[in-house]
Amino acid sequence: MKKMLLYSVIAVLLGSAVFFACSNNKEAEAEKGRIEKMTDKTAKEVVNRIRTPIDKAQSVKNKQEDRMSEMEKTLKEQ
């Protein structure tokens, strides 16, 4: 009888450990502290400052390629 009680207690403990290990802990990840918020904001600003000139340069390059292709078309038509 004592062995059966011991096995049942062990089974309950293992079952509860598995249950808590598999549970989703979204609430802990959802709450960010002040430092994480500031870090995320700063990272977004840095990325925007880096990407803006690159995007502008890409836009200018695309416009130049479009102009060159239009010029080639008009020269071929003549």
CSV table of C-alpha atoms in Angstrom, one decimal:
chain,number,residue,atom,x,y,z
A,1,MET,CA,0.0,0.0,0.0
A,2,LYS,CA,2.8,2.4,0.8
A,3,LYS,CA,4.5,1.7,-2.5
A,4,MET,CA,1.2,2.5,-4.4
A,5,LEU,CA,0.9,5.8,-2.5
A,6,LEU,CA,4.5,6.6,-3.2
A,7,TYR,CA,4.1,5.9,-6.9
A,8,SER,CA,0.9,7.9,-7.2
A,9,VAL,CA,2.6,10.9,-5.5
A,10,ILE,CA,5.6,10.6,-7.9
A,11,ALA,CA,3.2,10.4,-10.8
A,12,VAL,CA,1.3,13.5,-9.7
A,13,LEU,CA,4.6,15.5,-9.3
A,14,LEU,CA,5.9,14.4,-12.7
A,15,GLY,CA,2.5,15.2,-14.3
A,16,SER,CA,2.4,18.7,-12.8
A,17,ALA,CA,6.0,19.3,-13.7
A,18,VAL,CA,5.3,18.4,-17.3
A,19,PHE,CA,2.2,20.6,-17.3
A,20,PHE,CA,4.0,23.6,-16.1
A,21,ALA,CA,7.0,23.0,-18.5
A,22,CYS,CA,4.7,22.9,-21.5
A,23,SER,CA,2.5,25.9,-20.7
A,24,ASN,CA,2.8,29.0,-22.8
A,25,ASN,CA,4.4,31.9,-20.9
A,26,LYS,CA,3.3,34.7,-23.2
A,27,GLU,CA,2.6,37.1,-20.3
A,28,ALA,CA,6.2,37.2,-19.2
A,29,GLU,CA,7.4,38.0,-22.7
A,30,ALA,CA,4.7,40.6,-23.4
A,31,GLU,CA,5.7,42.9,-20.6
A,32,LYS,CA,8.8,44.8,-21.5
A,33,GLY,CA,10.7,47.0,-19.0
A,34,ARG,CA,11.8,50.5,-19.6
A,35,ILE,CA,15.2,49.5,-20.8
A,36,GLU,CA,13.9,47.1,-23.4
A,37,LYS,CA,11.5,49.7,-24.7
A,38,MET,CA,14.2,52.3,-25.0
A,39,THR,CA,16.5,49.8,-26.6
A,40,ASP,CA,13.9,48.8,-29.2
A,41,LYS,CA,13.1,52.5,-30.0
A,42,THR,CA,16.8,53.3,-30.4
A,43,ALA,CA,17.3,50.3,-32.6
A,44,LYS,CA,14.4,51.3,-34.9
A,45,GLU,CA,15.8,54.9,-35.1
A,46,VAL,CA,19.2,53.6,-36.0
A,47,VAL,CA,17.9,51.3,-38.7
A,48,ASN,CA,15.8,54.1,-40.2
A,49,ARG,CA,18.8,56.4,-40.3
A,50,ILE,CA,20.9,53.8,-42.0
A,51,ARG,CA,18.2,52.6,-44.5
A,52,THR,CA,17.1,56.1,-45.6
A,53,PRO,CA,20.2,57.0,-47.6
A,54,ILE,CA,20.4,53.5,-49.0
A,55,ASP,CA,16.8,53.7,-50.1
A,56,LYS,CA,17.3,57.1,-51.6
A,57,ALA,CA,20.4,55.9,-53.5
A,58,GLN,CA,18.5,52.9,-54.8
A,59,SER,CA,15.7,55.2,-56.0
A,60,VAL,CA,18.1,57.4,-57.8
A,61,LYS,CA,19.8,54.4,-59.4
A,62,ASN,CA,16.4,53.1,-60.6
A,63,LYS,CA,15.5,56.5,-62.1
A,64,GLN,CA,18.8,56.7,-63.9
A,65,GLU,CA,18.4,53.2,-65.3
A,66,ASP,CA,14.8,54.1,-66.5
A,67,ARG,CA,16.1,57.2,-68.2
A,68,MET,CA,18.9,55.3,-69.9
A,69,SER,CA,16.5,52.6,-71.2
A,70,GLU,CA,14.1,55.3,-72.5
A,71,MET,CA,17.0,57.0,-74.3
A,72,GLU,CA,18.0,53.7,-75.8
A,73,LYS,CA,14.4,53.0,-77.0
A,74,THR,CA,14.2,56.4,-78.7
A,75,LEU,CA,17.5,55.9,-80.4
A,76,LYS,CA,16.5,52.5,-81.7
A,77,GLU,CA,13.2,53.9,-83.0
A,78,GLN,CA,14.9,56.6,-85.1
